[in-house]
């Protein structure tokens, strides 16, 4: 191996640890497959998707396709196939293996986010990396290190059906390195019991930031320590929980959190964009209506269940909140678009956006590409909402699902189908954990001091620039 190649591998291993971010061929035959799509609440059959599939000839030698999956899929495979919670994962693997004789799918659960990145780093050091990796916020970083295979040559016939925002986080310098199997975006959630208890009309959710501040303050005052106006998730180390949701407000105001790095195409910190000052002023006021102690709670479950329990009135919410609220006993939770600033623009961010990509070290790149394309098919995408309540990522699958779901989920689908401003989080050019730590430290000062917002933003920018040197 040349020194240059060795250096590239070592560089990848070091940097990725810091990233957030044979069987005989069968006689071809056409198989008619039917998938029943059900409404989650009622289990009533509402639509059938039929796809004609010709099983492909098996490989000369048996192939084991190793996929490092996220908890919903890889985790479900650890359950008995008869368990309803395992329906999606087992159906996915069984269907693919039946259509591709000779290929065995091996899902492995190596965690998510930081745990996943660390385990991937260890695997690369040991030379035991998978064929396919899932992720959300580090595909561009790995692509920049030449550790991923671009998919463009293999997905030309299907890419136009994919919602661009769902693969934005795997798009670098004109190439696509991953496609999402399921996704969600942010909307706005409210507990009408709390709002009406405070004497307000829940049928008229706040449309603007000013409306939200007025209502949140009024609800908090009426609650007198029993309930509050807004659930604002605050900073927690290098966690991206708060930045994910605050980024929506940034985009609505036309404010940047990053700018392109000219050398790599990755994201360079821009924490002192003047357009962001009104965003932070707004958030500082909104924090005053958050239940005491919740602003710095690291457990997201504890943060967002406060609304379900009647302690909070409004909060930012992903599409999974619809079923989460019902399961938590909130029978009067409703949904709308996120309030806008004056002269603002509708915008949202993809979240829980599960992307599949092929590692450059994959031993079975052809089989891996078959899997990527398999996840984009209408019948496979139809399984997503039916089995796990998440939202499909292709236009045809979303259009087919839309008339068969509740109004709240329809709103999330509408956003994906119709919005031209669906975005992914920044992926920093270097040291992402350090950059997110800088941002969260900035938020701590924002919410605990009276120092001028612009001063705090400038301080954060200096520290962020140092972090990416």
Coordinates of N, CA and C in Angstrom, one line a residue, residues 68-220:
X68 N -25.1 -2.0 8.8 CA -25.2 -1.5 10.2 C -26.4 -0.6 10.2
X69 N -27.5 -1.1 10.8 CA -28.7 -0.4 10.8 C -29.0 0.4 12.1
X70 N -30.0 1.2 12.1 CA -30.5 2.0 13.3 C -31.4 1.1 14.1
X71 N -31.8 1.6 15.2 CA -32.5 0.8 16.2 C -33.8 0.3 15.8
X72 N -34.6 1.1 15.0 CA -35.9 0.7 14.6 C -35.8 -0.6 13.7
X73 N -34.9 -0.6 12.8 CA -34.8 -1.8 11.9 C -33.9 -2.9 12.5
X74 N -32.7 -2.6 12.8 CA -31.8 -3.6 13.3 C -32.3 -4.1 14.7
X75 N -32.8 -3.1 15.4 CA -33.4 -3.5 16.8 C -34.6 -4.4 16.7
X76 N -35.4 -4.2 15.7 CA -36.6 -5.0 15.5 C -36.3 -6.5 15.1
X77 N -35.2 -6.7 14.4 CA -34.8 -8.0 14.0 C -34.4 -8.9 15.2
X78 N -34.1 -8.2 16.3 CA -33.8 -9.0 17.5 C -35.0 -9.5 18.2
X79 N -36.2 -9.1 17.7 CA -37.5 -9.6 18.3 C -38.0 -10.7 17.5
X80 N -38.9 -11.5 18.0 CA -39.5 -12.6 17.3 C -40.3 -12.1 16.1
X81 N -40.3 -12.7 15.0 CA -41.1 -12.2 13.8 C -42.5 -12.1 14.1
X82 N -43.1 -12.8 15.1 CA -44.5 -12.7 15.4 C -44.8 -11.4 16.2
X83 N -43.8 -10.8 16.7 CA -44.0 -9.5 17.5 C -44.4 -8.4 16.5
X84 N -45.5 -7.7 16.7 CA -45.9 -6.7 15.8 C -44.9 -5.6 15.6
X85 N -44.1 -5.4 16.7 CA -43.0 -4.3 16.6 C -41.9 -4.7 15.6
X86 N -41.8 -6.0 15.2 CA -40.8 -6.5 14.3 C -41.3 -6.6 12.9
X87 N -42.5 -6.2 12.6 CA -43.1 -6.4 11.3 C -42.3 -5.7 10.2
X88 N -41.9 -4.5 10.4 CA -41.2 -3.8 9.3 C -39.8 -4.4 8.9
X89 N -39.0 -4.7 10.0 CA -37.7 -5.2 9.7 C -37.7 -6.6 9.1
X90 N -38.5 -7.5 9.6 CA -38.5 -8.8 9.1 C -39.1 -8.9 7.7
X91 N -40.1 -8.0 7.4 CA -40.7 -8.0 6.1 C -39.7 -7.5 5.1
X92 N -38.9 -6.5 5.5 CA -37.9 -5.9 4.7 C -36.8 -6.9 4.2
X93 N -36.3 -7.6 5.2 CA -35.2 -8.6 5.0 C -35.7 -9.8 4.2
X94 N -36.9 -10.3 4.6 CA -37.5 -11.5 3.9 C -37.8 -11.2 2.4
X95 N -38.4 -10.0 2.2 CA -38.7 -9.7 0.8 C -37.4 -9.5 -0.1
X96 N -36.4 -8.9 0.5 CA -35.2 -8.7 -0.3 C -34.5 -10.0 -0.6
X97 N -34.4 -10.9 0.4 CA -33.7 -12.2 0.2 C -34.5 -13.1 -0.8
X98 N -35.8 -13.0 -0.8 CA -36.6 -13.8 -1.7 C -36.4 -13.4 -3.1
X99 N -36.2 -12.1 -3.3 CA -36.0 -11.5 -4.7 C -34.6 -11.6 -5.1
X100 N -33.7 -11.8 -4.2 CA -32.2 -11.9 -4.5 C -31.6 -13.2 -4.0
X101 N -31.9 -14.3 -4.6 CA -31.4 -15.6 -4.1 C -29.8 -15.5 -4.1
X102 N -29.3 -16.1 -3.0 CA -27.9 -16.1 -2.8 C -27.3 -15.0 -2.0
X103 N -28.2 -14.0 -1.7 CA -27.7 -12.8 -0.9 C -28.4 -13.0 0.5
X104 N -27.7 -13.0 1.5 CA -28.2 -13.0 2.9 C -27.9 -11.7 3.5
X105 N -29.0 -11.1 4.1 CA -28.8 -9.8 4.7 C -28.5 -10.0 6.2
X106 N -27.5 -9.3 6.6 CA -27.1 -9.4 8.0 C -27.1 -8.0 8.6
X107 N -28.2 -7.7 9.4 CA -28.3 -6.4 10.0 C -27.6 -6.5 11.4
X108 N -26.8 -5.4 11.7 CA -26.2 -5.3 13.0 C -26.5 -4.0 13.6
X109 N -26.8 -4.0 14.9 CA -27.1 -2.8 15.6 C -25.9 -2.3 16.4
X110 N -25.3 -1.2 15.9 CA -24.2 -0.6 16.5 C -24.5 0.8 17.1
X111 N -25.7 1.0 17.4 CA -26.1 2.3 18.0 C -26.4 3.3 17.0
X112 N -26.5 4.5 17.5 CA -26.9 5.7 16.6 C -26.0 6.9 17.1
X113 N -25.8 7.8 16.2 CA -25.2 9.0 16.5 C -23.7 8.8 17.0
X114 N -23.4 9.3 18.2 CA -22.0 9.2 18.7 C -21.6 7.7 18.8
X115 N -22.5 6.9 19.4 CA -22.1 5.5 19.6 C -21.8 4.8 18.2
X116 N -22.6 5.1 17.2 CA -22.4 4.5 15.9 C -21.1 5.0 15.3
X117 N -20.8 6.3 15.4 CA -19.6 6.8 14.8 C -18.4 6.2 15.5
X118 N -18.4 6.0 16.8 CA -17.3 5.4 17.5 C -17.1 4.0 17.1
X119 N -18.2 3.2 17.0 CA -18.1 1.8 16.6 C -17.6 1.7 15.1
X120 N -18.0 2.6 14.3 CA -17.5 2.6 12.9 C -16.0 2.9 12.9
X121 N -15.6 3.8 13.7 CA -14.1 4.1 13.7 C -13.3 2.9 14.1
X122 N -13.8 2.2 15.2 CA -13.2 1.0 15.6 C -13.1 -0.1 14.5
X123 N -14.2 -0.2 13.8 CA -14.3 -1.2 12.7 C -13.3 -0.9 11.6
X124 N -13.2 0.4 11.3 CA -12.3 0.8 10.2 C -10.8 0.5 10.6
X125 N -10.5 0.7 11.9 CA -9.2 0.4 12.4 C -8.9 -1.1 12.3
X126 N -9.9 -1.9 12.5 CA -9.7 -3.3 12.5 C -9.9 -3.9 11.1
X127 N -10.3 -3.1 10.2 CA -10.6 -3.6 8.8 C -11.8 -4.4 8.7
X128 N -12.8 -4.2 9.5 CA -14.0 -5.0 9.5 C -15.3 -4.2 9.3
X129 N -15.2 -3.1 8.5 CA -16.3 -2.3 8.2 C -17.4 -3.0 7.5
X130 N -18.6 -2.5 7.5 CA -19.8 -3.1 6.9 C -19.8 -2.7 5.4
X131 N -20.8 -3.4 4.7 CA -21.1 -3.0 3.3 C -21.9 -1.7 3.2
X132 N -22.9 -1.6 4.1 CA -23.8 -0.4 4.1 C -23.8 0.2 5.5
X133 N -23.8 1.4 5.6 CA -23.9 2.2 6.8 C -25.2 3.0 6.8
X134 N -25.8 3.2 8.0 CA -26.9 4.2 8.1 C -26.4 5.4 8.9
X135 N -27.0 6.5 8.7 CA -26.6 7.7 9.4 C -27.5 8.8 9.1
X136 N -27.2 10.0 9.7 CA -28.0 11.2 9.4 C -27.1 12.4 9.2
X137 N -26.1 12.5 10.0 CA -25.4 13.8 10.1 C -23.9 13.7 9.8
X138 N -23.4 12.6 9.1 CA -21.9 12.6 8.9 C -21.6 12.0 7.5
X139 N -22.6 11.8 6.6 CA -22.3 11.3 5.3 C -21.4 12.2 4.5
X140 N -21.7 13.5 4.5 CA -20.8 14.4 3.7 C -19.4 14.4 4.2
X141 N -19.2 14.3 5.5 CA -17.8 14.3 6.0 C -17.1 13.0 5.5
X142 N -17.8 11.9 5.6 CA -17.1 10.6 5.1 C -16.9 10.7 3.6
X143 N -17.9 11.3 2.8 CA -17.7 11.4 1.4 C -16.5 12.3 1.1
X144 N -16.3 13.3 1.8 CA -15.1 14.2 1.6 C -13.8 13.5 1.9
X145 N -13.8 12.5 2.7 CA -12.6 11.7 2.9 C -12.5 10.5 2.0
X146 N -13.4 10.4 1.0 CA -13.3 9.4 0.0 C -13.6 8.0 0.6
X147 N -14.5 8.0 1.6 CA -14.8 6.7 2.3 C -16.1 6.1 1.8
X148 N -16.9 6.9 1.0 CA -18.2 6.4 0.5 C -18.2 6.3 -1.0
X149 N -19.0 5.4 -1.5 CA -19.2 5.3 -2.9 C -20.3 6.2 -3.4
X150 N -20.1 7.1 -4.4 CA -21.2 7.8 -5.0 C -22.2 6.9 -5.6
X151 N -23.5 7.2 -5.5 CA -24.6 6.4 -6.0 C -25.1 6.8 -7.4
X152 N -24.7 7.9 -7.9 CA -25.4 8.5 -9.0 C -25.5 7.6 -10.2
X153 N -24.5 6.8 -10.6 CA -24.6 6.0 -11.7 C -25.6 4.9 -11.6
X154 N -25.9 4.5 -10.3 CA -26.9 3.4 -10.1 C -28.3 3.8 -9.8
X155 N -28.5 5.1 -9.5 CA -29.9 5.5 -9.1 C -30.5 6.5 -10.1
X156 N -29.9 6.6 -11.3 CA -30.4 7.6 -12.2 C -31.9 7.4 -12.6
X157 N -32.4 6.2 -12.5 CA -33.8 6.0 -12.9 C -34.7 6.2 -11.7
X158 N -34.2 6.5 -10.5 CA -35.1 6.6 -9.4 C -34.9 7.9 -8.6
X159 N -33.8 8.6 -8.8 CA -33.5 9.7 -8.0 C -34.5 10.9 -8.0
X160 N -35.1 11.0 -9.2 CA -36.1 12.2 -9.3 C -37.3 11.9 -8.4
X161 N -37.5 10.7 -8.0 CA -38.7 10.4 -7.2 C -38.4 10.6 -5.7
X162 N -37.1 10.8 -5.4 CA -36.7 11.0 -4.0 C -36.9 12.5 -3.6
X163 N -37.4 12.8 -2.4 CA -37.5 14.2 -2.0 C -36.1 14.7 -1.7
X164 N -35.7 15.8 -2.4 CA -34.3 16.3 -2.3 C -33.8 16.5 -0.9
X165 N -34.7 17.1 0.0 CA -34.3 17.4 1.3 C -33.9 16.2 2.1
X166 N -34.4 15.0 1.7 CA -34.1 13.8 2.5 C -32.7 13.3 2.2
X167 N -32.1 13.6 1.1 CA -30.7 13.2 0.8 C -29.8 14.4 0.8
X168 N -30.2 15.6 1.2 CA -29.3 16.7 1.2 C -28.1 16.5 2.1
X169 N -28.3 15.8 3.2 CA -27.2 15.5 4.1 C -26.2 14.5 3.6
X170 N -26.5 13.9 2.4 CA -25.5 13.0 1.8 C -25.2 13.4 0.4
X171 N -25.3 14.7 0.1 CA -25.0 15.3 -1.2 C -23.8 16.2 -1.1
X172 N -22.8 15.9 -1.8 CA -21.5 16.7 -1.7 C -20.9 16.9 -3.1
X173 N -20.6 18.2 -3.4 CA -20.0 18.5 -4.7 C -20.6 17.8 -5.9
X174 N -21.9 17.9 -5.9 CA -22.6 17.4 -7.1 C -22.9 15.9 -7.1
X175 N -22.5 15.2 -6.1 CA -22.7 13.7 -6.1 C -23.6 13.3 -4.9
X176 N -24.4 12.2 -5.0 CA -25.2 11.7 -4.0 C -24.6 10.5 -3.4
X177 N -24.4 10.5 -2.1 CA -23.8 9.3 -1.4 C -24.7 8.5 -0.5
X178 N -26.0 8.8 -0.5 CA -26.9 8.1 0.3 C -28.3 8.5 0.0
X179 N -29.3 7.5 0.1 CA -30.7 7.8 0.0 C -31.4 7.4 1.3
X180 N -32.4 8.2 1.7 CA -33.1 7.9 3.0 C -34.2 6.9 2.8
X181 N -34.4 6.0 3.7 CA -35.4 5.0 3.7 C -36.7 5.5 4.4
X182 N -36.6 6.3 5.4 CA -37.7 7.0 6.0 C -37.2 8.2 6.7
X183 N -38.2 9.1 7.0 CA -37.8 10.4 7.5 C -38.8 11.1 8.3
X184 N -38.6 12.3 8.7 CA -39.6 13.2 9.3 C -39.1 14.6 9.2
X185 N -40.0 15.5 9.5 CA -39.7 17.0 9.5 C -40.3 17.6 10.8
X186 N -40.0 18.8 11.0 CA -40.5 19.5 12.2 C -41.8 20.2 11.9
X187 N -42.8 20.2 12.8 CA -44.0 21.0 12.7 C -44.2 21.5 14.1
X188 N -45.4 22.0 14.4 CA -45.7 22.6 15.7 C -46.9 21.9 16.4
X189 N -46.7 21.6 17.6 CA -47.6 20.8 18.4 C -48.2 21.6 19.6
X190 N -49.5 21.4 19.9 CA -50.1 22.1 21.0 C -51.0 21.2 21.7
X191 N -51.1 21.4 23.0 CA -52.1 20.7 23.9 C -53.3 21.6 24.2
X192 N -54.4 21.3 23.5 CA -55.5 22.2 23.6 C -56.1 22.3 25.0
X193 N -56.0 21.2 25.8 CA -56.5 21.3 27.2 C -55.8 22.4 28.0
X194 N -54.5 22.5 27.8 CA -53.8 23.6 28.5 C -54.1 24.9 28.0
X195 N -54.2 25.1 26.7 CA -54.5 26.4 26.0 C -55.9 26.9 26.4
X196 N -56.9 26.0 26.4 CA -58.2 26.3 26.8 C -58.4 26.6 28.3
X197 N -57.6 25.9 29.1 CA -57.6 26.1 30.5 C -57.1 27.6 30.8
X198 N -56.2 28.1 29.9 CA -55.7 29.4 30.1 C -56.7 30.5 29.5
X199 N -57.8 30.0 28.9 CA -58.8 31.0 28.4 C -58.5 31.4 26.9
X200 N -57.7 30.6 26.2 CA -57.4 31.0 24.8 C -58.1 30.0 23.9
X201 N -58.2 30.4 22.6 CA -58.9 29.6 21.6 C -57.9 28.7 20.9
X202 N -58.0 27.4 21.1 CA -57.0 26.5 20.6 C -57.2 26.3 19.1
X203 N -58.3 26.7 18.5 CA -58.5 26.6 17.1 C -57.7 27.6 16.3
X204 N -57.1 28.5 17.0 CA -56.3 29.6 16.4 C -54.9 29.6 16.9
X205 N -54.1 28.6 16.4 CA -52.7 28.5 16.9 C -51.9 29.8 16.4
X206 N -50.8 30.1 17.1 CA -50.1 31.3 16.8 C -49.5 31.2 15.4
X207 N -49.6 32.2 14.6 CA -49.1 32.2 13.2 C -47.7 32.9 13.1
X208 N -47.5 33.7 14.1 CA -46.2 34.5 14.0 C -45.4 34.3 15.4
X209 N -44.2 34.7 15.3 CA -43.4 34.7 16.6 C -44.0 35.6 17.6
X210 N -44.5 36.8 17.2 CA -45.1 37.7 18.2 C -46.3 37.1 18.8
X211 N -47.1 36.4 18.0 CA -48.3 35.7 18.5 C -47.9 34.7 19.5
X212 N -46.9 33.9 19.2 CA -46.4 32.9 20.1 C -45.9 33.4 21.4
X213 N -45.2 34.5 21.4 CA -44.7 35.1 22.6 C -45.8 35.6 23.5
X214 N -46.8 36.2 22.9 CA -47.9 36.8 23.6 C -48.7 35.6 24.3
X215 N -49.0 34.6 23.5 CA -49.8 33.5 24.0 C -49.0 32.7 25.1
X216 N -47.7 32.5 24.9 CA -46.9 31.7 25.8 C -46.8 32.4 27.2
X217 N -46.7 33.7 27.1 CA -46.6 34.5 28.3 C -47.9 34.5 29.1
X218 N -49.0 34.6 28.3 CA -50.4 34.6 28.9 C -50.7 33.2 29.6
X219 N -50.3 32.2 28.9 CA -50.5 30.8 29.4 C -49.7 30.6 30.7
X220 N -48.5 31.0 30.6 CA -47.6 30.8 31.8 C -48.1 31.6 33.0

